Short mmCIF file of C-alpha atoms in Angstrom, two decimals:
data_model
loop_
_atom_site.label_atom_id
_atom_site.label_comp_id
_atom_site.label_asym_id
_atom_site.label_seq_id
_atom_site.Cartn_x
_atom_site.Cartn_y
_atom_site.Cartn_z
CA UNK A 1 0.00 0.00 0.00
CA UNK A 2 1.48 3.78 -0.82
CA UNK A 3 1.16 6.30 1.37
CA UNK A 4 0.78 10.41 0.35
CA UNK A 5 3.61 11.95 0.09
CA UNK A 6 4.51 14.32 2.70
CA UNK A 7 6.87 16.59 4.62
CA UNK A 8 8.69 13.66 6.36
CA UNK A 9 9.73 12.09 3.03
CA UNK A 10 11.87 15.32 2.98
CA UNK A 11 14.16 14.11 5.66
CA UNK A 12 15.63 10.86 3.36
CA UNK A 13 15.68 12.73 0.36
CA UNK A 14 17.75 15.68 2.20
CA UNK A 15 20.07 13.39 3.58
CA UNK A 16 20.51 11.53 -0.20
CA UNK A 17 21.12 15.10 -1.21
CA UNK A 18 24.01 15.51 1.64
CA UNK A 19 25.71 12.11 0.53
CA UNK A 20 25.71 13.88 -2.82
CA UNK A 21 27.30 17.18 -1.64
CA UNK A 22 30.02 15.08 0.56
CA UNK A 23 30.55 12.83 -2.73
CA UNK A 24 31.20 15.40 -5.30
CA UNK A 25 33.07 17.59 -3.04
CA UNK A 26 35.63 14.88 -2.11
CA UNK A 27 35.55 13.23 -5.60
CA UNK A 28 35.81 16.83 -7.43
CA UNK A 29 38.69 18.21 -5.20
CA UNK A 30 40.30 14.10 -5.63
CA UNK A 31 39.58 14.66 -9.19
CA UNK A 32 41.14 18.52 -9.54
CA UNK A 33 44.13 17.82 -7.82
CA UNK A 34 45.01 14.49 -10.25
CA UNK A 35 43.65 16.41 -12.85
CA UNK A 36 46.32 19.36 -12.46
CA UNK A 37 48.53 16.71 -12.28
CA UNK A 38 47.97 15.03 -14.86
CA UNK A 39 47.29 17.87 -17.00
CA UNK A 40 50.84 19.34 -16.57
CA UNK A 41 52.21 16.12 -17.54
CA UNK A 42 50.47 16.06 -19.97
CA UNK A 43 51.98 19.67 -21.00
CA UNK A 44 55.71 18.54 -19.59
CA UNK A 45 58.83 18.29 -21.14
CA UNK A 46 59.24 14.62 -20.29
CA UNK A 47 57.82 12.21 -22.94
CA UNK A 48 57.25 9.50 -20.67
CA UNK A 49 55.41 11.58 -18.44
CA UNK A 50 53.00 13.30 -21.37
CA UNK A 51 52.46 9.39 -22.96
CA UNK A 52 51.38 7.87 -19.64
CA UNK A 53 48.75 11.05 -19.23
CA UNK A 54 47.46 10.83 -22.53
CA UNK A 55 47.20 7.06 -22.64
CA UNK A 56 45.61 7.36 -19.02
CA UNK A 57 43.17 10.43 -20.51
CA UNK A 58 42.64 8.79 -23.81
CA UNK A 59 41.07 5.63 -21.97
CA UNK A 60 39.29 6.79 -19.11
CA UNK A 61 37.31 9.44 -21.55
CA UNK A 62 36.53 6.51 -24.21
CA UNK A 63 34.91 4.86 -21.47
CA UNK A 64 31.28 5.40 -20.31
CA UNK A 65 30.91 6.32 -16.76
CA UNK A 66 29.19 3.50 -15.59
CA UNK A 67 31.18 0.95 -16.68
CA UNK A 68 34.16 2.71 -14.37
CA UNK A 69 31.54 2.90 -11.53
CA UNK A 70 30.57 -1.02 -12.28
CA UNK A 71 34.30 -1.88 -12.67
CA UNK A 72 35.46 -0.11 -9.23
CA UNK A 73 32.61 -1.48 -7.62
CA UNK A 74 32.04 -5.25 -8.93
CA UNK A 75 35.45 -6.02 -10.16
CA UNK A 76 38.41 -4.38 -8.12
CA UNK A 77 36.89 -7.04 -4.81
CA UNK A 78 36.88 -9.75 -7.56
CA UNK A 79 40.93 -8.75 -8.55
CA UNK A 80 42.12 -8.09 -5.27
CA UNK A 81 40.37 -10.83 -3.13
CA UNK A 82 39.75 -9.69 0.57
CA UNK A 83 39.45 -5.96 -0.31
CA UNK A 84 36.29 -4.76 0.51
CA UNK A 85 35.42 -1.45 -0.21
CA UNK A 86 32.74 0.53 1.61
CA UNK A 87 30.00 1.82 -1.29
CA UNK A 88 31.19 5.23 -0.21
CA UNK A 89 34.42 4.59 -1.41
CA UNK A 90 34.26 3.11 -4.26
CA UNK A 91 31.62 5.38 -5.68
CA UNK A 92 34.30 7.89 -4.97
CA UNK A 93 36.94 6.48 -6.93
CA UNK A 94 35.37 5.49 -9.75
CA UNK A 95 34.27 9.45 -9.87
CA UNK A 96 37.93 10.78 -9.13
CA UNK A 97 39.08 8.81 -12.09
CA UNK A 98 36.44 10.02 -14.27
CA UNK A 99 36.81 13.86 -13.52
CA UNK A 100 40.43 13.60 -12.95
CA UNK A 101 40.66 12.66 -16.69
CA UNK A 102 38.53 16.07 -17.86
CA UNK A 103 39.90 17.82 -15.31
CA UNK A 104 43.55 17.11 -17.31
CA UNK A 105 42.31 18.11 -20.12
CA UNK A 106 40.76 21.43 -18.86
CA UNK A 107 43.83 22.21 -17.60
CA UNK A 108 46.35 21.33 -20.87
CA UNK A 109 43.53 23.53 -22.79
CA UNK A 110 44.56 26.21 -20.25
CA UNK A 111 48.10 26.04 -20.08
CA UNK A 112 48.13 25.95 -23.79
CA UNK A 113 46.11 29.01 -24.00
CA UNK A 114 48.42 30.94 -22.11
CA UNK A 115 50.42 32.95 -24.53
CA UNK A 116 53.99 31.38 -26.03
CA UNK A 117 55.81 34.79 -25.39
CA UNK A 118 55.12 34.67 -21.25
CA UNK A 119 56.94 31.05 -21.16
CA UNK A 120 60.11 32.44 -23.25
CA UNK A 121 59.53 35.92 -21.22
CA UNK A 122 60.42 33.49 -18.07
CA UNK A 123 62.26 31.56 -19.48
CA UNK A 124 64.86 34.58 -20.74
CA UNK A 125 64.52 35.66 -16.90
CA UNK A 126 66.45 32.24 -15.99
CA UNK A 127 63.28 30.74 -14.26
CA UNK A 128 63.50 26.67 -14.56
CA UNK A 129 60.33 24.87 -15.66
CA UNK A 130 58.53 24.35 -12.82
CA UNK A 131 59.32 28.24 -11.47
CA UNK A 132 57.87 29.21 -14.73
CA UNK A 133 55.15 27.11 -14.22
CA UNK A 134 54.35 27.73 -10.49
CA UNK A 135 54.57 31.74 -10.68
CA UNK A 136 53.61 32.47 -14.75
CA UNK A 137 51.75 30.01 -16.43
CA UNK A 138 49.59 28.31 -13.56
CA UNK A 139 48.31 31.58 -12.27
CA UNK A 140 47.11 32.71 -15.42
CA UNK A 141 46.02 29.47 -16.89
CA UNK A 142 43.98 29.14 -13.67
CA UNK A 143 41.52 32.01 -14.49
CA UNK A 144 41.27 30.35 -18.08
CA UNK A 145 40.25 27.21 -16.40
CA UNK A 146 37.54 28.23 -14.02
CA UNK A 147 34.61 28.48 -16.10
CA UNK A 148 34.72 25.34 -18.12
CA UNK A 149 35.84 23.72 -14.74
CA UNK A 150 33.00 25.28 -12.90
CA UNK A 151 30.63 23.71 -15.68
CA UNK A 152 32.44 19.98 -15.29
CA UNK A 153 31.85 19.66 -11.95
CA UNK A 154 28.17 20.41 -12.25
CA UNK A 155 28.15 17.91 -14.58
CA UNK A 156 29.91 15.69 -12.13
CA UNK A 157 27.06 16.38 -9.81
CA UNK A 158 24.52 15.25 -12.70
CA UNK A 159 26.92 12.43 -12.80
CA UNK A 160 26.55 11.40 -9.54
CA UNK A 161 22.98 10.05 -9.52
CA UNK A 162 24.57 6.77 -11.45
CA UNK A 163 26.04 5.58 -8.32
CA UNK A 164 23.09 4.49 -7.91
CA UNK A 165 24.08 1.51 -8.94
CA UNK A 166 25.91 0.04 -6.25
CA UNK A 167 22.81 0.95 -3.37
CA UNK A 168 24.73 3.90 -2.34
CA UNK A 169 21.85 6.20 -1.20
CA UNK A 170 22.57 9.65 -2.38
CA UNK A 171 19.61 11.75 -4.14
CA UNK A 172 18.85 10.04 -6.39
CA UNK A 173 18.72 6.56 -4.72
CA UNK A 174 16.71 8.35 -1.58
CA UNK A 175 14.37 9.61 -4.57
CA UNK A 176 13.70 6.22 -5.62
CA UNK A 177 12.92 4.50 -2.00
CA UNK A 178 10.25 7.53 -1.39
CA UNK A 179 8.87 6.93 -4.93
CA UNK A 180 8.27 3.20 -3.76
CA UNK A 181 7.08 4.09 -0.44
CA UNK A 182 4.79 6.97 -1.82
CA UNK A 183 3.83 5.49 -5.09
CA UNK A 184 4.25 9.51 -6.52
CA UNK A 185 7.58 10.05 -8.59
CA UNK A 186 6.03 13.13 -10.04
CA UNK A 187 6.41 15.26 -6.43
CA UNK A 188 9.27 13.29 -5.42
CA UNK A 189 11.40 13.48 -8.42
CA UNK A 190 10.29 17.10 -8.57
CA UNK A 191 11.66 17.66 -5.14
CA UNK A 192 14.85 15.78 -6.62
CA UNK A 193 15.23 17.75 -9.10
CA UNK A 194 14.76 21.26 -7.36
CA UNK A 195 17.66 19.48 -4.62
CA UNK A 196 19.75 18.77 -7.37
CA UNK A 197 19.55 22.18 -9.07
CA UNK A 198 20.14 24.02 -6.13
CA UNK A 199 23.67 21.81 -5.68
CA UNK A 200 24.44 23.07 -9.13
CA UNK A 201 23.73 26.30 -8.72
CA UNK A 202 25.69 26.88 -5.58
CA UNK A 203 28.52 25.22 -7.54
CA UNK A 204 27.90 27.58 -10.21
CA UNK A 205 28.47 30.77 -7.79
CA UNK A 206 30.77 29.55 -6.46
CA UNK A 207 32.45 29.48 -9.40
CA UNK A 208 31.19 33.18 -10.31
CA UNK A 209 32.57 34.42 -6.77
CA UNK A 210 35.97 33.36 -7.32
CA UNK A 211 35.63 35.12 -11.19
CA UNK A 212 34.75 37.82 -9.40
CA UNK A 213 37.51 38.31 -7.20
CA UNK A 214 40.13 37.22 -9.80
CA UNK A 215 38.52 40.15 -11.93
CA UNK A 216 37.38 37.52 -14.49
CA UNK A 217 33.86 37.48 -14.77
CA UNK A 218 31.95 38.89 -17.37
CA UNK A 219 28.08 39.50 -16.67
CA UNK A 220 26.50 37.86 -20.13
CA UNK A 221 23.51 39.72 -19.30
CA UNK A 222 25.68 43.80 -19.08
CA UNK A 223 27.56 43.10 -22.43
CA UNK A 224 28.71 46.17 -24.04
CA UNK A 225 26.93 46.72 -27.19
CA UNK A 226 29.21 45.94 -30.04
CA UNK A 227 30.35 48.89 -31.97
CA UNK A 228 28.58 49.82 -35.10
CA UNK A 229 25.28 47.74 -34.59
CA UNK B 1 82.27 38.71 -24.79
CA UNK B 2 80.11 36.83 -27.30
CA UNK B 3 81.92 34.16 -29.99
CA UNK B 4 79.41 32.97 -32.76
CA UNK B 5 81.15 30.55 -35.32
CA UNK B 6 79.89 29.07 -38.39
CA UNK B 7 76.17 29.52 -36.45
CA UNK B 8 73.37 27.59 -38.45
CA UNK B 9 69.86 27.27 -37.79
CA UNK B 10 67.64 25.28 -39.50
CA UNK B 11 63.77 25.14 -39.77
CA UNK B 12 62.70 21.17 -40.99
CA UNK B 13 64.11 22.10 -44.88
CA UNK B 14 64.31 25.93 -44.13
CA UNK B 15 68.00 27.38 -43.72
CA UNK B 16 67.42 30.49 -41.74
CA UNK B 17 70.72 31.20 -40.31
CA UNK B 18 73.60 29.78 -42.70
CA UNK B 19 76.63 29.73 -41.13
CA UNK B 20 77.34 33.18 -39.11
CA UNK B 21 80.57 34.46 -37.66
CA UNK B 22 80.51 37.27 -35.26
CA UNK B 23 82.12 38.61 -32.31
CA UNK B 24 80.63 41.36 -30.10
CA UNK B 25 83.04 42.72 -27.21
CA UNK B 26 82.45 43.85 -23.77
CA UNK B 27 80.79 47.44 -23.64
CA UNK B 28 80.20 47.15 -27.19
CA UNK B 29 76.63 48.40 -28.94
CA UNK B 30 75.40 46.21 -31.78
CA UNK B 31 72.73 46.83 -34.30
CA UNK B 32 71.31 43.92 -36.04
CA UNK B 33 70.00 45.29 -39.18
CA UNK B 34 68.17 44.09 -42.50
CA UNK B 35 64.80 43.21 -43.94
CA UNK B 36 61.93 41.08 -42.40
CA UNK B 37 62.91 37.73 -42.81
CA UNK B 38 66.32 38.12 -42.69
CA UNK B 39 67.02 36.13 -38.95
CA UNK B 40 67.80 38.74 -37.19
CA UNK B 41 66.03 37.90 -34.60
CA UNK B 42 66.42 34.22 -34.67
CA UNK B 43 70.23 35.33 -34.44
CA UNK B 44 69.44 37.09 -31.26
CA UNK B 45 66.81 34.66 -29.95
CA UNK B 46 69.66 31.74 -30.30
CA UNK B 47 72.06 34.02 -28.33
CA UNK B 48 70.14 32.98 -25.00
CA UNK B 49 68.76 29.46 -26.02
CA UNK B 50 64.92 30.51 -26.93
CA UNK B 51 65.93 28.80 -30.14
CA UNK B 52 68.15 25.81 -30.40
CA UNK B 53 71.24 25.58 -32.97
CA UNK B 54 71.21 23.27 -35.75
CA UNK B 55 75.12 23.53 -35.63
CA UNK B 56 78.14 25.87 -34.80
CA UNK B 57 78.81 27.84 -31.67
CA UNK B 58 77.51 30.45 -29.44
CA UNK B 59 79.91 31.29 -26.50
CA UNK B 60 78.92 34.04 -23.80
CA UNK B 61 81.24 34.77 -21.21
CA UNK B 62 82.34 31.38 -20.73
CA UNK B 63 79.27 29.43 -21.21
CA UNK B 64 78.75 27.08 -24.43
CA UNK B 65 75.32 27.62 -25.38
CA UNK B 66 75.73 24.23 -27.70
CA UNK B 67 77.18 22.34 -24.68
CA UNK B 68 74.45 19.85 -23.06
CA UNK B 69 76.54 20.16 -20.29
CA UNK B 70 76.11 24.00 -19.22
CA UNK B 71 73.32 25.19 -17.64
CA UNK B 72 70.97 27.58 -19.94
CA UNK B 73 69.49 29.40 -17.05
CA UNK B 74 72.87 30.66 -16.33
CA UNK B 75 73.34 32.31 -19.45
CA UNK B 76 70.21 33.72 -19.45
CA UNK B 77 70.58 35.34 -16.26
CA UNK B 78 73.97 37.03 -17.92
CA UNK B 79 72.45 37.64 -21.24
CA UNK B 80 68.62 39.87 -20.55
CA UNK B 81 66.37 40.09 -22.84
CA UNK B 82 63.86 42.54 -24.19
CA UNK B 83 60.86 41.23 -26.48
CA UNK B 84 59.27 43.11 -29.24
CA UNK B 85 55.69 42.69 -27.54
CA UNK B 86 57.29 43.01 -23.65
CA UNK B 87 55.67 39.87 -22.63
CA UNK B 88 55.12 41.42 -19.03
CA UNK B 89 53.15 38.98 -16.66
CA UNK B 90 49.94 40.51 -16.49
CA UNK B 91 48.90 38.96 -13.45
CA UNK B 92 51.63 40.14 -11.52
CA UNK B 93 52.21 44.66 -10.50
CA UNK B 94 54.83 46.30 -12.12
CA UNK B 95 57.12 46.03 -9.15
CA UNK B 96 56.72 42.07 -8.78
CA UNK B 97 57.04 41.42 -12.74
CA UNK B 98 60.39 43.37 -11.90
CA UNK B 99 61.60 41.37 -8.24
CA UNK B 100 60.36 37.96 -9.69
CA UNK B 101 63.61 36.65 -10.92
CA UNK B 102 65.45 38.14 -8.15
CA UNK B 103 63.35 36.32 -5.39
CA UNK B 104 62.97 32.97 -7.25
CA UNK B 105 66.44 32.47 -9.35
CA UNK B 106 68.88 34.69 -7.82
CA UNK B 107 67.04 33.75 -4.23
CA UNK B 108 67.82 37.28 -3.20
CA UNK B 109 66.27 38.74 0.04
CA UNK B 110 62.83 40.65 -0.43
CA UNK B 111 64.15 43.88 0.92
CA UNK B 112 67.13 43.74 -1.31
CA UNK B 113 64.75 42.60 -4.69
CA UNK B 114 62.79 45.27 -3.63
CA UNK B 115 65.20 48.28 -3.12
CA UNK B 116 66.62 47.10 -6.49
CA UNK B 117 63.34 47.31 -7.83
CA UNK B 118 62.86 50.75 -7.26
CA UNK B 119 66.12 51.72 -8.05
CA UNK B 120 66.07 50.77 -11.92
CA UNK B 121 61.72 51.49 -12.03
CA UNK B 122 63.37 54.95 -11.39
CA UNK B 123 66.05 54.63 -13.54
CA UNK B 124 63.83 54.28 -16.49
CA UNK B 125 60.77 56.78 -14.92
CA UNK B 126 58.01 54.90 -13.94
CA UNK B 127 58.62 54.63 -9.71
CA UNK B 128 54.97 55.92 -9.82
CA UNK B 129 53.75 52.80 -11.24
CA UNK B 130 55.61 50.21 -9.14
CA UNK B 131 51.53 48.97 -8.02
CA UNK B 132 50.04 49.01 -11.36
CA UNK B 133 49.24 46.07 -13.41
CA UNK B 134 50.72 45.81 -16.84
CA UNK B 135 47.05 46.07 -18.79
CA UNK B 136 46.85 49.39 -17.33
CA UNK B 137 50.39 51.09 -19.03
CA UNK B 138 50.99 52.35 -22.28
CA UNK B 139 53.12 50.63 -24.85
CA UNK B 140 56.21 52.86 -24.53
CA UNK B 141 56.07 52.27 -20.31
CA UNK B 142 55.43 48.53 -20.85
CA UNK B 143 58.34 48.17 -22.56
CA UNK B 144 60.48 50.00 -19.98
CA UNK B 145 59.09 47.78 -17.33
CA UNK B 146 60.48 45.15 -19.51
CA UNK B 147 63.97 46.63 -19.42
CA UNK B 148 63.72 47.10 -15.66
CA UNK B 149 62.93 43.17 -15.24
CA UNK B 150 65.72 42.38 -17.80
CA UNK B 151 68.33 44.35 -15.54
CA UNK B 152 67.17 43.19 -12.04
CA UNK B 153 69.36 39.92 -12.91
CA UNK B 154 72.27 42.31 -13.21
CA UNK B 155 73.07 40.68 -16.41
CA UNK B 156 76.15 41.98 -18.52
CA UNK B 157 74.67 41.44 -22.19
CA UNK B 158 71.19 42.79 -22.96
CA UNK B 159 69.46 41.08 -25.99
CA UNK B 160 66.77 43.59 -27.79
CA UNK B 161 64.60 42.63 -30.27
CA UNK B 162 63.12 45.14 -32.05
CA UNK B 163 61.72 47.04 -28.88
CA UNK B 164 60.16 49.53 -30.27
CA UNK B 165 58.43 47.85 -33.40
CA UNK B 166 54.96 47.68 -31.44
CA UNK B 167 55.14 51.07 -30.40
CA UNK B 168 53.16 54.12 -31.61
CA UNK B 169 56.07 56.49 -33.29
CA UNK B 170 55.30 58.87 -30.88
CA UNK B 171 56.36 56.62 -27.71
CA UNK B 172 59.43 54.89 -29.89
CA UNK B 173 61.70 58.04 -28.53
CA UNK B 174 61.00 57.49 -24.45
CA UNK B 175 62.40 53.45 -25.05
CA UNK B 176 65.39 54.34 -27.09
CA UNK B 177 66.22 56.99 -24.46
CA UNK B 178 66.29 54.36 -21.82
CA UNK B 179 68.39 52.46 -23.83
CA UNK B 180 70.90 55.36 -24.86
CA UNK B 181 71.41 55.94 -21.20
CA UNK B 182 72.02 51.98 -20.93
CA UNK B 183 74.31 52.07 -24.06
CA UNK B 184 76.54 54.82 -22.17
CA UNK B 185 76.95 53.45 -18.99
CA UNK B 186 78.74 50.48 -20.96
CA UNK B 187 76.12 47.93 -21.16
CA UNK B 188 77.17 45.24 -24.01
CA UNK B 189 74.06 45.60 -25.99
CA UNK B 190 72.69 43.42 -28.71
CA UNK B 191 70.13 45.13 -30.44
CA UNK B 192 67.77 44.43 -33.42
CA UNK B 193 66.19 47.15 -34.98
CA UNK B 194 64.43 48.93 -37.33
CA UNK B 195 65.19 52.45 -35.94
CA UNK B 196 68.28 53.59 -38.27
CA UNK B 197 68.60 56.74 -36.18
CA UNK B 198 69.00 55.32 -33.23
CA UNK B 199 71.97 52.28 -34.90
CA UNK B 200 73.47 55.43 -36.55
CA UNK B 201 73.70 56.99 -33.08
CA UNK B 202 74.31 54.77 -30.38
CA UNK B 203 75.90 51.78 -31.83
CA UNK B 204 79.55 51.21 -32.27
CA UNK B 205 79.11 48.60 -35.06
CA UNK B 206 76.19 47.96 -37.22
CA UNK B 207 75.76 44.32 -38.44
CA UNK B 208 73.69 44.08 -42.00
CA UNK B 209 72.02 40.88 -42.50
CA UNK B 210 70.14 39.17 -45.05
CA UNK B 211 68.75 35.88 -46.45
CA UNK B 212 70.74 34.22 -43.48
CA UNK B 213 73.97 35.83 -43.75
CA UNK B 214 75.42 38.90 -42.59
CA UNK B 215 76.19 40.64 -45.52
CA UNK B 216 77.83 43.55 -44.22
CA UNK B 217 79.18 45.15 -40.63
CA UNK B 218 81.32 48.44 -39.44
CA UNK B 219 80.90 51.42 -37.87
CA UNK B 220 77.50 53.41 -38.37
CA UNK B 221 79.42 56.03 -40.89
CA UNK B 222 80.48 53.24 -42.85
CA UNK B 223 77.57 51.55 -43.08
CA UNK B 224 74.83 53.96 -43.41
CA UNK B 225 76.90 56.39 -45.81
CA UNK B 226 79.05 54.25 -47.94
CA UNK B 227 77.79 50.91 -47.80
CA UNK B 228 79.74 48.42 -49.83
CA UNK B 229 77.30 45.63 -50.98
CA UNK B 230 74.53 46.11 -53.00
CA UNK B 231 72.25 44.09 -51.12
CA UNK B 232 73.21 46.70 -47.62
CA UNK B 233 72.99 49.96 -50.72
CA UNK B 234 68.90 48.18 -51.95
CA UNK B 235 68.03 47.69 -48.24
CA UNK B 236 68.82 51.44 -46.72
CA UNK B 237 68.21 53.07 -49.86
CA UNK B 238 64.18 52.04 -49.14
CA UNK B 239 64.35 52.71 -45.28
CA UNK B 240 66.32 55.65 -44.69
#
């Protein structure tokens, strides 16, 4: 027998939507710091060190998502007998991978985009590689990298709702048990999605705070008129 | 000072530099004349390793640039260098695009990077801008920012190429000054230009080059008023 849906199926759904938050923040910072990594080998003078990024990159992005999330989950206890790892964890490292693969390739995009003349400017200074990448290309390939960054990791968060999978109960997991309890997807998944697009969009100012104080934003909506229209 | 023999660069099938000889002494001025496409500046941008040699030798004070063995960043903190479009870091102030080398290479104090600093954004007249950013400075004071950076190494060659070709004609004159006053303190200078009043000036010899090769040098008189090759006679007979 259902039951109406009411203010009490809140409580599971908020607490899916939690689980989310704590996922995608550890996974996204996991997956931004192996991502930086990963993108300046990928960016380094050392072959060996830009052909195991891009074979690493080249993989993990011709791979769907939840075949890393099945693989993590069903198959690293079936490799490595005795290792059991906690849903938590799992659904965590299947995500790092994942983003830490984009991330790179935000971040080569970046570094790329900074112009040639700043690296031979440092370079003609004396600076060594990583000096010149630590104090002139980093710092301004960072501000390149924030918006498209900002706009991965909300996809990361839309990404999230596959762990499903594996019984972890984040958002949308919790949406599904009150849907079976309630018999109503239409007001729970509504609720889900409202949860869900509130994560985003406090990722997304997030984002637009830091653009702010880096002096990078531009407000799409106050664009100056362009000049002879 | 600076010992280039038999110096050849090549792009994939494209000889840019073929074969140059050259030596530039201590306190000497050198213009690098000649037409676009000439290598001038590859010339001066293999003088400090931005571009690698296909063969022959570049020796400043001591170090062989075509040696694996020495250290590039040692040269280039002798041999400072001044880019056509300044290349200032625009996310660093005027005073820390000037003290970054200092700090991080020559691992000098922060008072002491900082007095210097001042010091030579004096020397070339922009103390009042030590806070600003480089986006908000004109052309002619970006560029002297640049110089300022390129001497806080306290290097004893300064490599210039073209500095003042971005420049509005009207801002050209406040970067050659700089570089005048440079030039007679006894700076070795290396300098590629366009500016024949300023090579007919300030420089003690004039190198002519073209197609690869320099086709001509001596003193500014001989050069500019009784040049000897034909190709030197076509070339300042359209610029000057």
């Amino acid at each position: 027998m259902f039951r109406a849906f009411d203010w009490q199926d809140l409580i599971p759904l908020l607490k899916g939507a939690w689980l989310t938050i704590q996922l995608c923040a550890v996974s996204g910072v996991l997956g931004i710091i192996f991502g930086v990594i990963l993108g300046v080998a990928r960016t380094s003078p050392s072959k060996i060190a830009r052909w195991i990024s891009t074979i690493y990159i080249t993989c993990v992005r011709g791979i769907p998502i939840l075949v890393i999330i099945f693989f993590i989950f069903f198959g690293v206890p079936l490799l490595f007998p005795g290792l059991e790892l906690d849903k938590f964890v799992s659904a965590v490292i299947a995500l790092t991978c994942f983003a830490a693969a984009y991330v790179a390739e935000i971040v080569r995009g970046s570094i790329e985009s900074v112009p040639k003349g700043q690296s031979e400017a440092a370079e003609a200074l004396g600076l060594n590689y990583w000096l010149k990448l630590r104090y002139v290309i980093l710092p301004q390939a960072t501000k390149i990298m924030v918006p498209p960054g900002v706009g991965f990791i909300i996809g990361l968060v839309k990404d999230s709702s596959l762990v499903t999978v594996t019984g972890l109960i984040e958002l949308t997991h919790a949406g599904n048990i009150v849907t079976n309890l309630t018999g109503d997807p239409i007001k729970t998944f509504l609720v889900v999605a409202v949860m869900y697009f509130v994560i985003c969009y406090g990722v997304s100012l997030l984002g637009r705070l830091y653009e702010k104080r880096t002096g990078i934003h531009v407000d799409p909506l106050k664009l100056p008129e362009t000049a002879g229209v | 000072m600076i010992f280039v023999e038999n110096l050849n660069k090549k792009y994939g099938p494209i000889h840019v530099l073929k074969g140059l000889d050259c030596h530039i002494r201590e306190r000497e001025v050198v213009c690098v004349i000649g037409p676009s496409g000439s290598g001038k500046s590859t010339f001066l941008r293999c003088m400090n390793g931005l571009e690698t040699i296909t063969s022959g030798s570049i020796v400043i004070n001591k170090h062989r640039l075509d040696d694996s063995k020495s250290d590039i960043n040692l040269v280039r903190q002798e041999a400072g260098m001044v880019f056509q479009h300044f290349n200032l870091f625009p996310h660093l102030s005027v005073i820390d695009n000037v003290m970054l080398a200092p700090l991080k290479v020559a691992k000098t104090s922060k008072a002491e990077a900082r007095a210097k600093a001042e010091t030579l954004l004096a020397k070339v007249g922009l103390e009042k801008k030590m806070n600003a950013f480089p986006g908000n400075l004109s052309g002619g004071q970006m560029q002297r920012v640049a110089i300022a950076r390129a001497l806080a190494m306290n290097p004893k060659i300064m490599l210039f190429d073209e500095p003042t070709s971005a420049l509005d004609p009207e801002i050209v004159g406040e970067v050659l000054a700089v570089m005048k006053d440079l030039a007679n303190e006894g700076m070795t200078m290396v300098v590629v230009t366009h500016e024949m009043g300023f090579a007919r000036e300030v420089a003690d010899r004039v190198l002519f080059m073209d197609e690869g090769l320099i086709v001509e040098e001596g003193t500014p008189e001989q050069i500019f008023s009784a040049p000897q090759n034909a190709r030197t006679q076509g070339f300042l007979s359209k610029v000057l």
